[in-house]
XYZ file of C-alpha atoms in Angstrom:
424
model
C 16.592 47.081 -78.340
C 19.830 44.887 -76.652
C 18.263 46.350 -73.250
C 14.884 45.062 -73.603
C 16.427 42.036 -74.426
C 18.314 41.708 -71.325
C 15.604 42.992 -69.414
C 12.974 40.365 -70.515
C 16.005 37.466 -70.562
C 17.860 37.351 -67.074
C 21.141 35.501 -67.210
C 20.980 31.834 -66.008
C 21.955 31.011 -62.395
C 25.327 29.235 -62.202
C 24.428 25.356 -61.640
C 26.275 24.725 -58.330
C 28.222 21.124 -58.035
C 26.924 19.265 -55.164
C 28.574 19.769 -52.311
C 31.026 16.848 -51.198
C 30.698 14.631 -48.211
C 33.647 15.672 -45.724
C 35.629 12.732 -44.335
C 36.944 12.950 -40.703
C 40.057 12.241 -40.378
C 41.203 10.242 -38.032
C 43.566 11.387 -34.914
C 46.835 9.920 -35.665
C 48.314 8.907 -31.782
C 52.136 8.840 -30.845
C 51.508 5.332 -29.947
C 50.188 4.221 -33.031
C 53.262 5.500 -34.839
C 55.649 2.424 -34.509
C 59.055 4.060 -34.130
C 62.197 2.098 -35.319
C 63.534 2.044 -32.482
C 60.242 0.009 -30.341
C 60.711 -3.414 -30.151
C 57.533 -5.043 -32.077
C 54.584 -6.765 -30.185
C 54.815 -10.303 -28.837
C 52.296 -12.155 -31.072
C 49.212 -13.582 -29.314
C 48.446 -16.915 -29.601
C 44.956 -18.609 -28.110
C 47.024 -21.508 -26.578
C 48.896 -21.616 -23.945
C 53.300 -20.755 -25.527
C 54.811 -22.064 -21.847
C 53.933 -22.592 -18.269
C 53.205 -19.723 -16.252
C 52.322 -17.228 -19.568
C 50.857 -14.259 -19.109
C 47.468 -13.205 -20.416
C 46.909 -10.183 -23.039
C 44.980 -7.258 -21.557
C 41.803 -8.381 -23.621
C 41.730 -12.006 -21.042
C 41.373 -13.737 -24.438
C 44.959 -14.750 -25.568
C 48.322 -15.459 -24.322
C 51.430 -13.260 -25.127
C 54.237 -14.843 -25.358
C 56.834 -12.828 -23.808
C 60.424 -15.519 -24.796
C 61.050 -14.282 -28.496
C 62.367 -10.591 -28.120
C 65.417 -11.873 -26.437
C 69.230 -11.353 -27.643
C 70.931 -14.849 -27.448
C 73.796 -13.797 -29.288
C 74.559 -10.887 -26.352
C 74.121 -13.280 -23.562
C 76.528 -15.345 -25.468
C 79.365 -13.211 -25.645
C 79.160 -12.320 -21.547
C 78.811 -15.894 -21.438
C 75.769 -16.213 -19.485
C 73.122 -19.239 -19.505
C 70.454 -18.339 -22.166
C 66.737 -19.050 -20.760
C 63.886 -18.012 -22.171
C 60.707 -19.585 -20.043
C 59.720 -20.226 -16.530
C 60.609 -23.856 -17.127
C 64.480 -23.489 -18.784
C 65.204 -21.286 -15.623
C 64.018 -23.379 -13.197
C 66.047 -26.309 -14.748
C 69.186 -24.000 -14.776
C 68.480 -22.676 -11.110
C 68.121 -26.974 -10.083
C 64.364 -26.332 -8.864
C 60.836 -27.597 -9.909
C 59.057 -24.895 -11.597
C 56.214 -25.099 -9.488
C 59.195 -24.032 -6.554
C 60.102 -21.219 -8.364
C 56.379 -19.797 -8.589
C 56.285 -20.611 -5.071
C 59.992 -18.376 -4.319
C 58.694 -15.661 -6.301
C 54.535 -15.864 -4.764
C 53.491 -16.297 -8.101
C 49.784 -17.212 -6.626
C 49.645 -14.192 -4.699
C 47.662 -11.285 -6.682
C 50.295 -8.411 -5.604
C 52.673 -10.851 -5.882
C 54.100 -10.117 -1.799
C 53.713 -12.545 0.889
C 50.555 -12.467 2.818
C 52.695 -12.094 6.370
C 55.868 -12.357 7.678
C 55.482 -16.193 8.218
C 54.728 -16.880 4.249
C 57.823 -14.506 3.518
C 61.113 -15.852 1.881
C 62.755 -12.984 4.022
C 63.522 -12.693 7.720
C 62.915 -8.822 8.432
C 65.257 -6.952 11.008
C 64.982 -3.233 11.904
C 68.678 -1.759 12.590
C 69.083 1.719 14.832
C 70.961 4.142 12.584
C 73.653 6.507 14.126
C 71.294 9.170 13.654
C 67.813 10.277 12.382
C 67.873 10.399 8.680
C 65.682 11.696 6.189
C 64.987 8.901 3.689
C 62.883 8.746 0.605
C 61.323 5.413 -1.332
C 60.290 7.265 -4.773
C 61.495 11.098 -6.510
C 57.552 11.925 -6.133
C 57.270 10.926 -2.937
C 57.515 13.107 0.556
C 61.105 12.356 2.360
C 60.270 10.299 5.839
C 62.784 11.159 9.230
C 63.555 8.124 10.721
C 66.331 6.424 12.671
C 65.738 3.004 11.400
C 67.040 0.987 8.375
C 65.286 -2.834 7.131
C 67.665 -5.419 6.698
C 65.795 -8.290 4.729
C 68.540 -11.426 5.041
C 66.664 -14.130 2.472
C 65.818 -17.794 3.982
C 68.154 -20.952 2.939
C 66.006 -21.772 -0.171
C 66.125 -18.438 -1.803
C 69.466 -17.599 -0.604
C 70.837 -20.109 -2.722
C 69.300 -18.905 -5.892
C 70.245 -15.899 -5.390
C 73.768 -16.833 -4.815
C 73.517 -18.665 -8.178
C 72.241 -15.639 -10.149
C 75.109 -14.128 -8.502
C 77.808 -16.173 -9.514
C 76.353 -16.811 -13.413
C 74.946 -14.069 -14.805
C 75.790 -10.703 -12.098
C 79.624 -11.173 -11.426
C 80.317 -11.297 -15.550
C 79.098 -7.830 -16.026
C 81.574 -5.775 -15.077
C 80.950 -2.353 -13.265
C 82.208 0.785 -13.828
C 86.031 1.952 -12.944
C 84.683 4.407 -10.703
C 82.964 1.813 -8.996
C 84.997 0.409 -5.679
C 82.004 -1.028 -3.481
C 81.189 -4.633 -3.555
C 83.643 -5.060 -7.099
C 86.394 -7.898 -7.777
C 89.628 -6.263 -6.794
C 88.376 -3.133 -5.266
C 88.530 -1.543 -1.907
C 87.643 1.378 0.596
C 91.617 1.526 -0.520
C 91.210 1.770 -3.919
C 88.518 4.125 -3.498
C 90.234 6.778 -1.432
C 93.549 6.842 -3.549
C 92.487 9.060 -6.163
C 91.515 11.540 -3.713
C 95.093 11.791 -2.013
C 96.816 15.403 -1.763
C 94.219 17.282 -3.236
C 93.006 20.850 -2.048
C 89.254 19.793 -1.904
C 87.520 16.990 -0.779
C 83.588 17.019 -1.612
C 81.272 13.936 0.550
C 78.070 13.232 -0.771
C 75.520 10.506 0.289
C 72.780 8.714 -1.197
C 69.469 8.341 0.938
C 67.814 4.818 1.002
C 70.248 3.846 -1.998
C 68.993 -0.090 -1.848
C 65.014 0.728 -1.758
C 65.582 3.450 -4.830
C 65.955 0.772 -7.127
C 63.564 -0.422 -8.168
C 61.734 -3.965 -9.699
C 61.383 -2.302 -13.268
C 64.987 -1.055 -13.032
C 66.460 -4.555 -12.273
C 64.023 -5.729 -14.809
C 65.819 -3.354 -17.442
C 69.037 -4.566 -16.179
C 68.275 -8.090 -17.372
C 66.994 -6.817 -20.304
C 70.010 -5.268 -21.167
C 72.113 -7.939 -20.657
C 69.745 -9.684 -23.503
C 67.116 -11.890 -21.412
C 63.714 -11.770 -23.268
C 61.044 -9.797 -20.894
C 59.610 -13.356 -19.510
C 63.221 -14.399 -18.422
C 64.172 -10.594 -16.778
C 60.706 -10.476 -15.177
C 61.517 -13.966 -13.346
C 65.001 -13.064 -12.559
C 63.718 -9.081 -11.193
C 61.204 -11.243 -8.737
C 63.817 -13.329 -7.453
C 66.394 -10.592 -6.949
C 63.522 -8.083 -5.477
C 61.719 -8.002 -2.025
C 58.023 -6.044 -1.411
C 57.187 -6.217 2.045
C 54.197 -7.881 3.483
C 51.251 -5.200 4.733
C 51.512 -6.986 7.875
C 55.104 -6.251 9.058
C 55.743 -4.995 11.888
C 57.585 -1.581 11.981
C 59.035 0.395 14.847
C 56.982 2.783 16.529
C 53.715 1.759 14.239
C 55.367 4.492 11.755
C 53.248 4.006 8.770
C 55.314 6.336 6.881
C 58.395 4.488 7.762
C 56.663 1.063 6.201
C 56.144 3.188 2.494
C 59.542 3.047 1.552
C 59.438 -0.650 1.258
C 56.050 -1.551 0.173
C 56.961 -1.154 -3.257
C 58.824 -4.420 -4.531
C 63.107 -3.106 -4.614
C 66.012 -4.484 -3.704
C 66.579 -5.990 -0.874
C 69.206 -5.011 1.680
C 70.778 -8.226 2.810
C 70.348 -10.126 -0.841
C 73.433 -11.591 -1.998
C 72.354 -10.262 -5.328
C 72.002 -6.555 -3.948
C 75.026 -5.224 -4.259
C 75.824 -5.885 -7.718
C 72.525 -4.843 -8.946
C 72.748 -1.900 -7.395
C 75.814 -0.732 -9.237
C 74.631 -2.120 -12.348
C 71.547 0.480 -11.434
C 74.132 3.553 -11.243
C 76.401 2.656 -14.519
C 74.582 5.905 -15.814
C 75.331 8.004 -12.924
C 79.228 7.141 -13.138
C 78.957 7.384 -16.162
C 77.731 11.226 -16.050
C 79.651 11.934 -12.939
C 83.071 10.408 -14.307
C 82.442 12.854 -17.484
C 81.803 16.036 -15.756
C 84.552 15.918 -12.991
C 86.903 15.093 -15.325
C 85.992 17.902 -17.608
C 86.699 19.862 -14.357
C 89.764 18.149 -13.867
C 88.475 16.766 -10.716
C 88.629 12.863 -9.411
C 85.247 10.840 -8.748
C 84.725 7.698 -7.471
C 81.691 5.847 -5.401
C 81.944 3.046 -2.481
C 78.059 1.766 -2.751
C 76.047 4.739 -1.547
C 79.188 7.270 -0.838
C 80.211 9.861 -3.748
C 83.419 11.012 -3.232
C 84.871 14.550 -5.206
C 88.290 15.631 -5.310
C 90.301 18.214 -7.309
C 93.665 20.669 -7.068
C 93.293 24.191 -6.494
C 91.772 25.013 -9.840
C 89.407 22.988 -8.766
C 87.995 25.169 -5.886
C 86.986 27.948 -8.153
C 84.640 25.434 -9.756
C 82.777 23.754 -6.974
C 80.042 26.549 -7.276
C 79.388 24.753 -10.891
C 79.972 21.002 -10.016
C 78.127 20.978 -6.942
C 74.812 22.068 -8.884
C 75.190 19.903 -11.832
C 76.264 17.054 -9.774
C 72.858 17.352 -7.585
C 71.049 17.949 -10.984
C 72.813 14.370 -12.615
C 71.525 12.445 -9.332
C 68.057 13.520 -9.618
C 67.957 13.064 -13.392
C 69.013 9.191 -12.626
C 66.213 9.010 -9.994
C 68.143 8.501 -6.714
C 68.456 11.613 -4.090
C 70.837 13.044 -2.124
C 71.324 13.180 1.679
C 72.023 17.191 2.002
C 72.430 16.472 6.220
C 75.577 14.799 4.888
C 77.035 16.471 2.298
C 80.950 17.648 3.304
C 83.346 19.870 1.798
C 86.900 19.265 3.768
C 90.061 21.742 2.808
C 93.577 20.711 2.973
C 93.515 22.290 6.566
C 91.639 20.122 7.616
C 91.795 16.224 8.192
C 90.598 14.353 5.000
C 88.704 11.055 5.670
C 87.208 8.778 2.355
C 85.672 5.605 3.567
C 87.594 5.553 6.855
C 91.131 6.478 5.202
C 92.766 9.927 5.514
C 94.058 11.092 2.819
C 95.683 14.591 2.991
C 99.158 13.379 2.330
C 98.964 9.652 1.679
C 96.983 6.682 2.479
C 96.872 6.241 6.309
C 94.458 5.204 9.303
C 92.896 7.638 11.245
C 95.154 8.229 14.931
C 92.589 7.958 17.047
C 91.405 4.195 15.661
C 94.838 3.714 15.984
C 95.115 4.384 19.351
C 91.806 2.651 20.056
C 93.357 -0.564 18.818
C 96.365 -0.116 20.337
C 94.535 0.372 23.687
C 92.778 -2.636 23.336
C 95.286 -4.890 22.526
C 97.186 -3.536 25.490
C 94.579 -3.956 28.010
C 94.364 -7.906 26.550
C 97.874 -8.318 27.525
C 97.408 -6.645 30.768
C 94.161 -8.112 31.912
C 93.457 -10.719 29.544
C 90.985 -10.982 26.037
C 87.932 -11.657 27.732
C 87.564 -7.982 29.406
C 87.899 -6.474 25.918
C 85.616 -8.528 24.289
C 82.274 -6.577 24.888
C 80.630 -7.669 21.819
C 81.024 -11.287 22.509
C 82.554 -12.412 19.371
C 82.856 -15.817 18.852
C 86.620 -15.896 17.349
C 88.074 -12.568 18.657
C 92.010 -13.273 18.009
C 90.722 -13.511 14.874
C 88.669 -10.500 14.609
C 91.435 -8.373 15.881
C 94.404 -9.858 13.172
C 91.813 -8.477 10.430
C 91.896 -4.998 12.119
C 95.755 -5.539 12.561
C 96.309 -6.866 8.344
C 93.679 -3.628 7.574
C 96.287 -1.008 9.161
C 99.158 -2.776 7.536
C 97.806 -2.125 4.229
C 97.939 1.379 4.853
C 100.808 2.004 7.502
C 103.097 -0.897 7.534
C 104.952 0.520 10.561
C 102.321 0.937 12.885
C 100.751 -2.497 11.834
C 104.238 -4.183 13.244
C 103.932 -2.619 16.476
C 100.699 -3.834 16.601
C 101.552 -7.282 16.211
C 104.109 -7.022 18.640
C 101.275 -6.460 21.285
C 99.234 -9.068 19.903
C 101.698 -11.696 20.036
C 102.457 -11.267 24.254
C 98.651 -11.663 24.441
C 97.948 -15.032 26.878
C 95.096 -16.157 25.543
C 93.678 -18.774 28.071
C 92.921 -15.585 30.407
């Protein structure tokens, strides 16, 4: 009886809940994830914050780039705080409408349309010998024999020498920095190296045209200039050649590595942005020699390496790593003139031997001792091949040079410079 039941009663279908809409959702970016350590967004503002402001990417606002600055920073290196256009062109003693002009503020690539509009005067050197030379780490290496020097005109000179003085000198560089620093020399540089078993020569190619405008932007920044103030100061520190310049040999290739805007070789300011640019790579490069008990130091673009026997053993590591450091901090090395001198053999850093002590090489001895003995014999004027305007004085500087490192032979130098008749 139950089964005829069931049979003429099915069981009830299940009622099924209707099904739920499915929300997408949404793609969460790395760069919509505000990190704590990002600096948050200028606000934008529909009138104008300061002269010269820069538009937002939507052509609808202005950002105002003078509020993410660190005042109290600047303040203890003692530099002048600026935030606009306008403060640092009163601080620099120019009209602001000048200082657009210095750094071709109306230009759209911001370079000079020819050499004529330029605030540079552009002058192609002859190297020594043919050098392979990079301008970027993604770029193809270019052989050439030539080198830019970009001297800046009157106007631009002086600003630079101002930034120079102000803001540049006060940051100190590293200790293993001897080029271009207060109280350093190609003296100071070679000392550590003295007596030791191994001597290791590196070079930097194109060391002045590898840094670059964003680097000497970040420079500013760190020093605690708001992004308006560092961009100005970058453009007035940084030269981008015009398309129009003339190179040698209509080597197109050759022109690359200083189309991009970088600093300028012949800039005041040059020097001691450039070893502001390679704090990090000291700062690497002091760490790992000295955890090989090794000695490092740098004159500009020269790397200098140095240890005691141990030392030897290790240069299969160091060498490596040290080539692996460089490239991490985005500059590259010149492998044409890369050295590794033994105590056998004569040790030269930056023009001073140093196998035993500090001393000047014999032969530039002997070539200033020839000189100043063929003045006495036959008068200045036959040794003067360079024409030089003030040559006595030219050669007491090469005299007071050896007597820093050989006071003996410096006095017998000066011996032969005094019997020189100088109205031959």
């Amino acid at each position: 009886m139950r089964r005829q039941l069931a049979a003429s009663n099915p069981p009830a279908k299940p009622r099924l809940k209707p099904a739920r809409p499915v929300k997408l959702r949404k793609r969460t970016r790395w760069a919509d994830v505000i990190l704590p350590s990002k600096r948050p967004k200028p606000p934008k503002t529909k009138t104008v914050p300061y002269l010269f402001a820069t538009y937002a990417p939507d052509r609808r606002h202005f950002l105002d780039l003078s509020l993410d600055g660190d005042d109290s920073l600047l303040a203890s290196y003692h530099l002048p705080i600026v935030h606009t256009p306008q403060e640092l062109a009163d601080w620099l003693g120019v009209r602001v409408g000048e200082l657009a002009w210095l750094v071709h503020r109306n230009t759209s690539d911001r370079r000079p349309a020819d050499e004529q509009r330029s605030h540079y005067v552009y002058r192609w050197v002859k190297k020594r010998s043919a050098s392979l030379e990079a301008g970027s780490p993604n770029t193809r290496p270019v052989q050439t024999q030539w080198r830019l020097i970009e001297a800046p005109k009157q106007t631009l000179k002086r600003t630079q020498r101002k930034i120079l003085t102000e803001i540049l000198d006060r940051i100190p560089a590293h200790q293993a920095a001897h080029g271009f620093a207060r109280g350093r020399s190609i003296i100071s540089n070679a000392r550590p190296h003295v007596g030791q078993a191994v001597v290791i020569k590196l070079d930097l190619q194109n060391f002045y045209a590898n840094v670059t405008y964003s680097r000497v932007v970040a420079i500013f920044r760190s020093m605690g200039y708001c992004r308006e103030a560092a961009i100005w100061l970058g453009r007035l520190t940084t030269s981008a050649v015009p398309w129009s310049l003339a190179v040698p040999g209509d080597d197109e290739a050759l022109k690359s590595l200083y189309v991009r805007r970088h600093l300028p070789q012949g800039a005041p300011t040059s020097p001691a942005l450039a070893n502001l640019s390679a704090f990090g790579l000291d700062v690497r490069l002091s760490g790992l020699l000295k955890k090989f008990g090794g000695n490092y130091t740098r004159y500009a673009d020269d790397l200098t390496l140095s240890g005691s026997d141990d030392f030897r053993y290790a240069m299969r590591c160091v060498i490596p790593l040290t080539e692996q450091i460089v490239r991490s901090e985005r500059f590259r090395l010149n492998h044409r003139k890369r050295k590794v001198i033994r105590r056998g053999h004569r040790q030269v850093v930056t023009g001073v031997v140093v196998n035993a002590k500090p001393n000047i090489p014999r032969d530039e001895f002997d070539r200033l001792k020839a000189i100043l003995h063929n003045c006495m014999k036959h008068g200045p004027s036959s040794q003067n091949r360079d024409d030089r305007v003030d040559f006595a004085a030219h050669l007491r500087g090469r005299i007071a040079f050896v007597r820093q490192l050989n006071p003996a032979r410096a006095e017998k130098l000066r011996l032969l410079f005094e019997q020189i008749d100088w109205r031959r």
